[in-house]
PDB file of C-alpha atoms in Angstrom:
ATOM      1  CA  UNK A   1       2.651-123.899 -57.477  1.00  0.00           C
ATOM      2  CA  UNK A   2       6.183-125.073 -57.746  1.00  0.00           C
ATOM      3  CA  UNK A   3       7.539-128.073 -56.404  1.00  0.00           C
ATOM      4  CA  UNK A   4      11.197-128.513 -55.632  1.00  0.00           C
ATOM      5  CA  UNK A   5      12.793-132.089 -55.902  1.00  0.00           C
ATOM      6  CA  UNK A   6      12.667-134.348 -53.530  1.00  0.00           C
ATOM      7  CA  UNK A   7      15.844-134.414 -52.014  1.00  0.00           C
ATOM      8  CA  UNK A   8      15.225-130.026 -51.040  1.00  0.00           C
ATOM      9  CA  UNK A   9      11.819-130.882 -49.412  1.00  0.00           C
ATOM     10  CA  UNK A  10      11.309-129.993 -46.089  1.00  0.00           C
ATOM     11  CA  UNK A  11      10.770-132.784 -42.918  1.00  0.00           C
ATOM     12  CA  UNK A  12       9.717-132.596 -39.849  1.00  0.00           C
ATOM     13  CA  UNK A  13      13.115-132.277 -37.460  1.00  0.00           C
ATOM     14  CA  UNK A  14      12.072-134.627 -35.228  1.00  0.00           C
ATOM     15  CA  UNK A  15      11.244-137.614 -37.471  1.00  0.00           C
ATOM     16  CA  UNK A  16       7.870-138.106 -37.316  1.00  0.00           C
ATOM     17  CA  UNK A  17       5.322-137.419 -40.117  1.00  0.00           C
ATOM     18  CA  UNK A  18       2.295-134.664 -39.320  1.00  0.00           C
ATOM     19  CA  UNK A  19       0.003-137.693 -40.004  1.00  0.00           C
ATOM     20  CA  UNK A  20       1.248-139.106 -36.412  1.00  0.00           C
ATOM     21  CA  UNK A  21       1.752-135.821 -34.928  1.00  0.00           C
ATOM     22  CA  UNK A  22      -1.570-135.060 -35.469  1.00  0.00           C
ATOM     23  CA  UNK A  23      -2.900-138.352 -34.230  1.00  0.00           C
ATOM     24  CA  UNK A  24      -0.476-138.535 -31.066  1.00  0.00           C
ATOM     25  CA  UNK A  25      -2.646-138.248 -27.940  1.00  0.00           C
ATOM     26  CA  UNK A  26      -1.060-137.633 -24.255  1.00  0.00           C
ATOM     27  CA  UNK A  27       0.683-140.548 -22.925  1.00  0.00           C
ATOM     28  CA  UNK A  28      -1.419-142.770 -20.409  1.00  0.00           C
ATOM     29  CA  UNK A  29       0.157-142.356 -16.598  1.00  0.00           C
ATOM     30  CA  UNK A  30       0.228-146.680 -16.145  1.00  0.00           C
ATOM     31  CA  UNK A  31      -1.963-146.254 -12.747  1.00  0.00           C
ATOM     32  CA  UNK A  32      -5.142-148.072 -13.312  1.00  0.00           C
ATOM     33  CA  UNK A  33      -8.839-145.955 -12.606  1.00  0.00           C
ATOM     34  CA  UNK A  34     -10.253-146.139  -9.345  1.00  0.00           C
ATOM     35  CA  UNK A  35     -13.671-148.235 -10.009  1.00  0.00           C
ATOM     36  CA  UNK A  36     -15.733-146.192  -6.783  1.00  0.00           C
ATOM     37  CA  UNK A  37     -17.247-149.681  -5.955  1.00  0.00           C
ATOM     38  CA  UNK A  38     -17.184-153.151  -6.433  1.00  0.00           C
ATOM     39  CA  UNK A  39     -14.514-155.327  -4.928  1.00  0.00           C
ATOM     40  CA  UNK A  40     -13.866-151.546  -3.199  1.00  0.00           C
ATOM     41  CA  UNK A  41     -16.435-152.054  -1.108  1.00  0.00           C
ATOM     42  CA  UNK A  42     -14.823-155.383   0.644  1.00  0.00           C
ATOM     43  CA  UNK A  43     -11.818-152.973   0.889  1.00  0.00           C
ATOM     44  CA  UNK A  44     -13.784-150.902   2.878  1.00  0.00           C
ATOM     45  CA  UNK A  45     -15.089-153.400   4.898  1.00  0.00           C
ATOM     46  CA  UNK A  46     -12.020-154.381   5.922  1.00  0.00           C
ATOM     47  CA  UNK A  47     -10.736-151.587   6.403  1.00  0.00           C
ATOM     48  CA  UNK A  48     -13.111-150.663   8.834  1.00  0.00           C
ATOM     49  CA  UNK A  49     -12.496-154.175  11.035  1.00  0.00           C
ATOM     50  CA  UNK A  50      -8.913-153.093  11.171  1.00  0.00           C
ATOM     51  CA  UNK A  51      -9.736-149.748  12.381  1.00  0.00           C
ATOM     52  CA  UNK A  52     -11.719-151.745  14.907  1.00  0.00           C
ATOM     53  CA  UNK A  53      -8.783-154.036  16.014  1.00  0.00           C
ATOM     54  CA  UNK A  54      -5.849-151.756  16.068  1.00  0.00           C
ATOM     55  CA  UNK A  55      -7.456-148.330  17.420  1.00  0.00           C
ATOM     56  CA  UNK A  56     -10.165-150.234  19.864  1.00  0.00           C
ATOM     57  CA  UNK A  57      -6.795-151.526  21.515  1.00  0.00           C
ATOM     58  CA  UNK A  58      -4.680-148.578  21.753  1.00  0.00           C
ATOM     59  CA  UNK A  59      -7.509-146.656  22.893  1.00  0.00           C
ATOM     60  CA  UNK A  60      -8.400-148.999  25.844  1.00  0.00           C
ATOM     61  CA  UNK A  61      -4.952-149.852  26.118  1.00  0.00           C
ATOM     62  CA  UNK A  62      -4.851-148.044  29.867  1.00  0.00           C
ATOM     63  CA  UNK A  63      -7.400-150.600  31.283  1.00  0.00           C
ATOM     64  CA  UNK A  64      -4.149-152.627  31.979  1.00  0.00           C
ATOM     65  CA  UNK A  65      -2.365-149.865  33.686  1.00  0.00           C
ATOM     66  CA  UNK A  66      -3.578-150.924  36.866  1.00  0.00           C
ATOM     67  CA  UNK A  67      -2.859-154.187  36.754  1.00  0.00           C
ATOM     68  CA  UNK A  68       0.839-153.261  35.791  1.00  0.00           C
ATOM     69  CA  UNK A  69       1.461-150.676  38.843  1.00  0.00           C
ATOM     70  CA  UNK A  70       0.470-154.008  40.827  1.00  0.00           C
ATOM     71  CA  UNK A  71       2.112-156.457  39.213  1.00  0.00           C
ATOM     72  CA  UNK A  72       5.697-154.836  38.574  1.00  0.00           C
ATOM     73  CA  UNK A  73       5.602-152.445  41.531  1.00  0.00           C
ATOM     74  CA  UNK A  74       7.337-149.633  39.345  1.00  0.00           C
ATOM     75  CA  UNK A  75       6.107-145.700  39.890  1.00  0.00           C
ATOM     76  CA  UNK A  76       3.060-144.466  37.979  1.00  0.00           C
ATOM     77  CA  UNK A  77       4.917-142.118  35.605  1.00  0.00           C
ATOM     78  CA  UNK A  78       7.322-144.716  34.570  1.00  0.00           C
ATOM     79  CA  UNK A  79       4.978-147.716  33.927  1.00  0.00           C
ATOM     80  CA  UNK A  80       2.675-144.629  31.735  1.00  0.00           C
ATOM     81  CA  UNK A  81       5.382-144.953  29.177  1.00  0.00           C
ATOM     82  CA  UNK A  82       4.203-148.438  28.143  1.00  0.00           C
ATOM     83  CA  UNK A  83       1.026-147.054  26.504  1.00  0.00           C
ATOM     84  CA  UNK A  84       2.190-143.833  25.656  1.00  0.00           C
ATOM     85  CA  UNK A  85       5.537-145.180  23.251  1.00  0.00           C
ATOM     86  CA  UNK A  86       2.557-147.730  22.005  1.00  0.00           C
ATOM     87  CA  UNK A  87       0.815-144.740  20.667  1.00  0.00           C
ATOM     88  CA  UNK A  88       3.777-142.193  19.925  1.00  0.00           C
ATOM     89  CA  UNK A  89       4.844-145.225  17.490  1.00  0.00           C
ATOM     90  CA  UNK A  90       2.094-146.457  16.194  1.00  0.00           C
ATOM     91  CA  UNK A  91       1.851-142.594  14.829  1.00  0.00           C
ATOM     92  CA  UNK A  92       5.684-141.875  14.043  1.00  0.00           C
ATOM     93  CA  UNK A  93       6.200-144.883  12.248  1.00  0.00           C
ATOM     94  CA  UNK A  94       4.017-143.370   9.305  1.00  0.00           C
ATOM     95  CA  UNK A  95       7.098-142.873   6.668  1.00  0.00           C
ATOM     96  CA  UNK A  96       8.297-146.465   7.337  1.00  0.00           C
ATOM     97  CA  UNK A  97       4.944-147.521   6.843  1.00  0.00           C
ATOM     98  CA  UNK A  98       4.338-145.863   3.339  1.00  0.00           C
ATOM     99  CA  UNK A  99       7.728-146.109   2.040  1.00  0.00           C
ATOM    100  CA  UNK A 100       7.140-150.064   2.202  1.00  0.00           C
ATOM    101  CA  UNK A 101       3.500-149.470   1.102  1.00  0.00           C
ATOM    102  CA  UNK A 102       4.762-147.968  -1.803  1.00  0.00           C
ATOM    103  CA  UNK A 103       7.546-151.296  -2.551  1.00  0.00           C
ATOM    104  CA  UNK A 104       5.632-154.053  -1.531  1.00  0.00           C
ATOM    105  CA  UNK A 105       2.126-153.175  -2.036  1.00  0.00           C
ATOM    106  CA  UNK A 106      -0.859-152.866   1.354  1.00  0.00           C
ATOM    107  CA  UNK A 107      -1.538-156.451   1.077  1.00  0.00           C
ATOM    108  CA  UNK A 108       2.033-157.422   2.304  1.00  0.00           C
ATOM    109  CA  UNK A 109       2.451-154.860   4.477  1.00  0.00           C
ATOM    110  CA  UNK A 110      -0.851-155.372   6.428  1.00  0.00           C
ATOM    111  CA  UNK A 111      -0.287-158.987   6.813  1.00  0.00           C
ATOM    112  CA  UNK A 112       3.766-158.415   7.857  1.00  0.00           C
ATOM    113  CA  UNK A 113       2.333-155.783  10.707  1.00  0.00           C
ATOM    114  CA  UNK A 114      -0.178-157.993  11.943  1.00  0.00           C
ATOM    115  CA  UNK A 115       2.680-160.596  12.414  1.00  0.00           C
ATOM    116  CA  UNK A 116       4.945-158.487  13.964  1.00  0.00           C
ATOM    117  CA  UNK A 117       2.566-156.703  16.398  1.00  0.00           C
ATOM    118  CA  UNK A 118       0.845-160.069  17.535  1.00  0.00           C
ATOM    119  CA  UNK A 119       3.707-161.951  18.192  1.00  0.00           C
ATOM    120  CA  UNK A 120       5.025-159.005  20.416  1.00  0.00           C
ATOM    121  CA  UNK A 121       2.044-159.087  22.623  1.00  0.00           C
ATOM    122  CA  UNK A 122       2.554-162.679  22.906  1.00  0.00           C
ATOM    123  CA  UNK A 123       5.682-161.985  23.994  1.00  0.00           C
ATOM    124  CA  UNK A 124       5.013-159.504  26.877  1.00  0.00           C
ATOM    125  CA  UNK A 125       3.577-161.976  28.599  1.00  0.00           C
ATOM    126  CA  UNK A 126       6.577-163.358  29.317  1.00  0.00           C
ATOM    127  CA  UNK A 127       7.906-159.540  30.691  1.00  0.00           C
ATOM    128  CA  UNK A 128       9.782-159.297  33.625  1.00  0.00           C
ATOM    129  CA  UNK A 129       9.921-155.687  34.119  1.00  0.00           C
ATOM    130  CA  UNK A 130       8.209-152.709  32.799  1.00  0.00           C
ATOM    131  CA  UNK A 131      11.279-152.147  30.534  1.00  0.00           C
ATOM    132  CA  UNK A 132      10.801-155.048  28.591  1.00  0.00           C
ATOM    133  CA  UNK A 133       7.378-153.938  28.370  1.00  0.00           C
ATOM    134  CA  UNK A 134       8.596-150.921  26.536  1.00  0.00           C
ATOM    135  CA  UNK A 135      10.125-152.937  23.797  1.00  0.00           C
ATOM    136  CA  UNK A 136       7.459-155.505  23.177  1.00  0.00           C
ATOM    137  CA  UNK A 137       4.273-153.664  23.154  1.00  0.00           C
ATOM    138  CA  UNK A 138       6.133-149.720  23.004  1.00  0.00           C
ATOM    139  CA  UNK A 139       8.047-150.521  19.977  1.00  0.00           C
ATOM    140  CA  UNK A 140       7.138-153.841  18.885  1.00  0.00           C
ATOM    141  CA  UNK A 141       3.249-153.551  18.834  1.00  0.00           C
ATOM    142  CA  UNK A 142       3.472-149.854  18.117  1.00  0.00           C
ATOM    143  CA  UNK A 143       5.036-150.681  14.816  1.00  0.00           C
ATOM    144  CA  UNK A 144       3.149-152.970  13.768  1.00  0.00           C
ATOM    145  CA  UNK A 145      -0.053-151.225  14.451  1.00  0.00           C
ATOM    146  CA  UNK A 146       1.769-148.754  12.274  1.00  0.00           C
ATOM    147  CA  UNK A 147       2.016-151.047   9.273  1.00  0.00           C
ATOM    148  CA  UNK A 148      -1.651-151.772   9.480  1.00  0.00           C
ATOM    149  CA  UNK A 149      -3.245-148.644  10.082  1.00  0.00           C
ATOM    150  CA  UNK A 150      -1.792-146.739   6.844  1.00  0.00           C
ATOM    151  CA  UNK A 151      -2.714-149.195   4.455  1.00  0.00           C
ATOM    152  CA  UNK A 152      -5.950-149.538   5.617  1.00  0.00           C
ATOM    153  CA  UNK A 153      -6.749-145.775   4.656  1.00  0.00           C
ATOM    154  CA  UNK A 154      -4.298-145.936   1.579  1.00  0.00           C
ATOM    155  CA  UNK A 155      -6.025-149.006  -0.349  1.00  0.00           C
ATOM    156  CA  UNK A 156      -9.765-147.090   0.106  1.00  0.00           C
ATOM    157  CA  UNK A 157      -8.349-144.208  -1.293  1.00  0.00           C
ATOM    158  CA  UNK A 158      -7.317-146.458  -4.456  1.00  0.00           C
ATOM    159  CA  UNK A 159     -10.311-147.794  -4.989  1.00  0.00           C
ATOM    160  CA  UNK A 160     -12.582-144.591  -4.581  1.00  0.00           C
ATOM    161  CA  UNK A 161     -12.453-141.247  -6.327  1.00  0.00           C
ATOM    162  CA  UNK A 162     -15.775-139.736  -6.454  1.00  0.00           C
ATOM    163  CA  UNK A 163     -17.093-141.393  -3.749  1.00  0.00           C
ATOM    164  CA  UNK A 164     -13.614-141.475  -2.097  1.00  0.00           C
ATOM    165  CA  UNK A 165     -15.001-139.272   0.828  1.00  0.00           C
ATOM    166  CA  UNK A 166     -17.581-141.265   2.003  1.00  0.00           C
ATOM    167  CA  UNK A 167     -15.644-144.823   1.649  1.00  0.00           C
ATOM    168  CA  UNK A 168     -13.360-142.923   4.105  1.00  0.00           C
ATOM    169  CA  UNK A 169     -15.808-142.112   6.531  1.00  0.00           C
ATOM    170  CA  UNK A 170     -17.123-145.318   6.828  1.00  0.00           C
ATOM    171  CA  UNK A 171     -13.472-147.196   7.336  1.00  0.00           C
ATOM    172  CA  UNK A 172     -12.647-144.642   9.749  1.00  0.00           C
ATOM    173  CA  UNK A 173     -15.709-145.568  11.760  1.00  0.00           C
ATOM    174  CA  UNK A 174     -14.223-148.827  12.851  1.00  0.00           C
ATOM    175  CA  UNK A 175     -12.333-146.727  15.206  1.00  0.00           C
ATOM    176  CA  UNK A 176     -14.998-145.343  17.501  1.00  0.00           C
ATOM    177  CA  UNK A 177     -16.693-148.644  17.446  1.00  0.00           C
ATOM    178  CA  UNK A 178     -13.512-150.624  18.611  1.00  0.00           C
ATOM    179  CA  UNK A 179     -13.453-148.392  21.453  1.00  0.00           C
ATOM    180  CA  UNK A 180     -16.634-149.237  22.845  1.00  0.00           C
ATOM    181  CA  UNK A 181     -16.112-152.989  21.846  1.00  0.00           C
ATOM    182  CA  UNK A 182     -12.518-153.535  23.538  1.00  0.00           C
ATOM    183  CA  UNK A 183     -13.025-151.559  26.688  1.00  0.00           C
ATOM    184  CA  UNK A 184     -15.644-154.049  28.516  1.00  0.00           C
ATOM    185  CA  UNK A 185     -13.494-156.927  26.779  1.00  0.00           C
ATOM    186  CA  UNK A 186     -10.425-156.039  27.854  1.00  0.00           C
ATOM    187  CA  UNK A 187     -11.870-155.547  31.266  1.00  0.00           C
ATOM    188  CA  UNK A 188     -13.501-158.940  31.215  1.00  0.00           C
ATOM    189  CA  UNK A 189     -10.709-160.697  29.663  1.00  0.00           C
ATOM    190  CA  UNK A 190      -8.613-159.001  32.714  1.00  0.00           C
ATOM    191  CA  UNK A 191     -11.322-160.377  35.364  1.00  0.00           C
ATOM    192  CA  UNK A 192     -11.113-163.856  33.891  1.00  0.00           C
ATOM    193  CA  UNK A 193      -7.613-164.457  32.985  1.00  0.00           C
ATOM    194  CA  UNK A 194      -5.405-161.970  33.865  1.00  0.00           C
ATOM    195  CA  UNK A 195      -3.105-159.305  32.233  1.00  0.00           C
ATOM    196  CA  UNK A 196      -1.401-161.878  30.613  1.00  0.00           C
ATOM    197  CA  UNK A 197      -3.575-163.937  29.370  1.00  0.00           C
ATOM    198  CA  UNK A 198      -5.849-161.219  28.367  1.00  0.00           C
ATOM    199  CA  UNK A 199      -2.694-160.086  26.130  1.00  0.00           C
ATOM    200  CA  UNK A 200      -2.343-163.427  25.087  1.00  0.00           C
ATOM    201  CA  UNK A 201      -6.268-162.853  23.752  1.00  0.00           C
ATOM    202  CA  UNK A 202      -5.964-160.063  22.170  1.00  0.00           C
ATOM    203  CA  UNK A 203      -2.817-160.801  20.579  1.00  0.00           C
ATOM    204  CA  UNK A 204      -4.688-163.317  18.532  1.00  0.00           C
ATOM    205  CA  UNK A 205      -7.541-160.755  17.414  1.00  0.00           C
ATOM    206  CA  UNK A 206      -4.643-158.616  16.252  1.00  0.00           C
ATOM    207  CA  UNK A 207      -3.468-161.875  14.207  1.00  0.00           C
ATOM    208  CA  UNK A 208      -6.637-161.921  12.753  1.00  0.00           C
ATOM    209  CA  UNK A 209      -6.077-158.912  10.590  1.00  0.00           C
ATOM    210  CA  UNK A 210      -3.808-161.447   8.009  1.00  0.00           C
ATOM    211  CA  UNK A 211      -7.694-161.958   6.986  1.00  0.00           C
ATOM    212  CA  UNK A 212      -8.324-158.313   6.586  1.00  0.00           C
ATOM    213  CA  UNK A 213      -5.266-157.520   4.801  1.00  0.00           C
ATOM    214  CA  UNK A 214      -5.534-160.365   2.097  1.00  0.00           C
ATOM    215  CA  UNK A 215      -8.881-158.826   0.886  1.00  0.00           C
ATOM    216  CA  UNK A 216      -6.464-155.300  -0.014  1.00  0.00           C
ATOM    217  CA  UNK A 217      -6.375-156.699  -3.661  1.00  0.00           C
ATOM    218  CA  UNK A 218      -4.109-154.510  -5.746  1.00  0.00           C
ATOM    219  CA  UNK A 219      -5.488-152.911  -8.402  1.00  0.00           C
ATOM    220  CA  UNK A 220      -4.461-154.118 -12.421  1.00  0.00           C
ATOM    221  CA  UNK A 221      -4.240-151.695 -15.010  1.00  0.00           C
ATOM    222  CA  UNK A 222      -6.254-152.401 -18.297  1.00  0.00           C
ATOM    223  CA  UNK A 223      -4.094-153.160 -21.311  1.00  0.00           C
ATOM    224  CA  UNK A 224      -3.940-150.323 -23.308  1.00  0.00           C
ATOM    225  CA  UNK A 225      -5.811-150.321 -26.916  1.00  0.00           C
ATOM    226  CA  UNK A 226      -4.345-149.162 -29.398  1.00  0.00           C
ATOM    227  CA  UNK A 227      -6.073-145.918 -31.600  1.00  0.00           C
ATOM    228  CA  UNK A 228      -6.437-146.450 -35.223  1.00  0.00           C
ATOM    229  CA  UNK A 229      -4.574-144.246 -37.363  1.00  0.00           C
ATOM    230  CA  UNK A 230      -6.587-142.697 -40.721  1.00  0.00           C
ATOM    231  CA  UNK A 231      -5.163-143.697 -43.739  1.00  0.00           C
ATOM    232  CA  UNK A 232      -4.180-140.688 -45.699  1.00  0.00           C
ATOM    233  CA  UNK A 233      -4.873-139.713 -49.485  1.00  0.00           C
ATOM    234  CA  UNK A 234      -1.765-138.879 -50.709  1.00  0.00           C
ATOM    235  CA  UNK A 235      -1.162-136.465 -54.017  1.00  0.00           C
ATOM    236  CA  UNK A 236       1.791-136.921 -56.206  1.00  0.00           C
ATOM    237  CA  UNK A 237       3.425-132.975 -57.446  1.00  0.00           C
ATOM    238  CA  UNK A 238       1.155-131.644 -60.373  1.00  0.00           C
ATOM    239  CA  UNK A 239      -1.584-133.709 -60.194  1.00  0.00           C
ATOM    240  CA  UNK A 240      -4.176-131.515 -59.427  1.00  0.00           C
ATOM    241  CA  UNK A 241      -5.810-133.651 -56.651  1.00  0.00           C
ATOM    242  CA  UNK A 242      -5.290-136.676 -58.781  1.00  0.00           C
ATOM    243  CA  UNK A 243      -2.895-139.666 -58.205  1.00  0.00           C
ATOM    244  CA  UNK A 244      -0.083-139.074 -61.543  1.00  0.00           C
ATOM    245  CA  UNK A 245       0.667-142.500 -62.616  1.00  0.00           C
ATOM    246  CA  UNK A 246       3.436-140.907 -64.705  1.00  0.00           C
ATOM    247  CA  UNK A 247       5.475-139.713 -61.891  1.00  0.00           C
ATOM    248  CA  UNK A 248       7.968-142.065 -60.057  1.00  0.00           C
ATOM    249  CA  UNK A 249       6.176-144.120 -56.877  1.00  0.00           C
ATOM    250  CA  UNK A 250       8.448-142.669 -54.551  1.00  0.00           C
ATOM    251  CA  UNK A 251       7.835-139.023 -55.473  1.00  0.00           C
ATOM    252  CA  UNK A 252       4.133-140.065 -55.058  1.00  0.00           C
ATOM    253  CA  UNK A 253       4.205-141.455 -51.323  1.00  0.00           C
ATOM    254  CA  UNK A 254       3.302-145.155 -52.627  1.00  0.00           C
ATOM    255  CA  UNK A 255       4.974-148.253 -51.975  1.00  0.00           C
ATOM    256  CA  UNK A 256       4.909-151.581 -53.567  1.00  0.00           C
ATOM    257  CA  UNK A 257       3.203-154.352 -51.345  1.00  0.00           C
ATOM    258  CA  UNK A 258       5.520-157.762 -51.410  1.00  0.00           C
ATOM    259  CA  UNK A 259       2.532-159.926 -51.003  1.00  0.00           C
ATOM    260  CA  UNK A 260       0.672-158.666 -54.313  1.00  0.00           C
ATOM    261  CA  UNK A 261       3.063-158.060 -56.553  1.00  0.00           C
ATOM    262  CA  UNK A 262       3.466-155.092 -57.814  1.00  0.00           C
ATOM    263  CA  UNK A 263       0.105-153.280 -57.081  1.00  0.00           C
ATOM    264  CA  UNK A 264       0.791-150.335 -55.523  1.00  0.00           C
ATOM    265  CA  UNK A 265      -1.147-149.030 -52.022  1.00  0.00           C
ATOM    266  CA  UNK A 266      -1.417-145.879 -50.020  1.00  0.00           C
ATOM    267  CA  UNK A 267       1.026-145.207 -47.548  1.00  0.00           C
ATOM    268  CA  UNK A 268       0.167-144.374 -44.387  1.00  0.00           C
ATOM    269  CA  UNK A 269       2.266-141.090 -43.767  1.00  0.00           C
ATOM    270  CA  UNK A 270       1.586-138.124 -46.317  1.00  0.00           C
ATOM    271  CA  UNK A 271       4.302-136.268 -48.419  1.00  0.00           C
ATOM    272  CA  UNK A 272       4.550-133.203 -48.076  1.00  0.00           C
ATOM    273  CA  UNK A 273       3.758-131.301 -51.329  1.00  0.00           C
TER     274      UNK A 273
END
């Protein structure tokens, strides 16, 4: 076989040698792996309390419709908007919800719509008319049961993959127990205190999901390790599998090590031959 000189052999276009080529493995995506369990299964507990919280509310929300018609005197169709722009919220506000989800993380969103939605019932019980209703607990509370609710189902979903399903069902479940939990409180809060300090009541439980929403611990991504790359035999032109010690080091591939002299060592990318 004939070798040409140096400067006429071929390289790769690209730059790199076909020792790293063939050593170059598909890039890692930066999210970290779900670990189906552990701390996961605090996420789902909490979860699960939140589901309890917001949708036992909203759900039983229309125990207090009664006690509105008497208080504020307004028609029945017009004081039904109070609960149904709590719920039509709640629901629309799902791309506000996960764009922030996706900037600031479930933990700080959780805690920000507990805030929000708590201090709003507080503040209906200082309403005046049924409109004022409709911005405190329509819009107000409605948006921040918003910015609770997705998060709750997002951060199970990052912590579960095969057993993502069931970790799912089991948050979810929170909501059909709230419902049978806040109904007879509501009504008993109602009986004891009144509408508003029944809201004042509840607007405290809803405060209590800062709690739930601190245990939404974001997941960290393992720091890469780095693969080992072969080192690779490398043949100098017409030595028949042998290293030619009469041939110039850089035709062979070697380079001289500036800690030892001038004993030569293997380089790590192979020359073409």
């Amino acid at each position: 076989m004939t070798h040409g000189p140096p400067a006429s052999r071929k390289r790769p276009q690209n730059g790199t040698t076909p020792a790293t080529e063939e050593h170059e493995g598909p890039q890692d995506s930066g999210l970290p792996p779900p670990p189906d369990g552990g701390w996961g299964w605090m996420v789902v507990l909490a979860s699960f309390s939140i589901h309890i919280v917001t949708d036992g509310m909203t759900y039983s929300f229309g125990i207090f419709y009664d006690e509105f018609l008497d208080y504020f005197k307004e028609g029945k169709g017009y004081t039904a908007w109070i609960a149904s722009i709590l719920v039509g919220v709640t629901l629309c506000s799902g791309p506000v919800s996960s764009s922030l989800v996706n900037r600031y993380g479930c933990r700080a969103v959780t805690i920000a719509g507990s805030i929000l939605a708590s201090a709003c019932l507080a503040l209906s019980v200082f309403a005046k008319s049924v409109t004022m209703l409709f911005l405190t607990i329509g819009l107000g509370t409605g948006l921040g049961l918003g910015l609770i609710y997705l998060p709750a189902i997002v951060s199970v979903t990052m912590y579960f993959e095969r057993l993502r399903s069931l970790a799912t069902g089991i948050a979810v479940c929170g909501s059909g127990l709230g419902t049978f939990i806040f109904a007879p409180l509501t009504e008993i809060l109602i009986k004891r205190f009144g509408w508003q300090g029944a809201l004042l009541v509840i607007s405290v439980i809803v405060l209590g999901c800062i709690v739930f929403g601190a245990m939404f611990r974001p997941l960290v991504a393992e720091p890469a390790v780095p693969e080992a790359v072969p080192m690779t035999t490398v043949v100098g032109p017409g030595s028949n599998g042998k290293l030619n010690g009469s041939v110039k080091d850089a035709e062979q591939g070697l380079v001289r090590s500036h800690s030892f002299g001038n004993s030569p060592k293997i380089a790590l990318n192979s020359v073409s031959i």
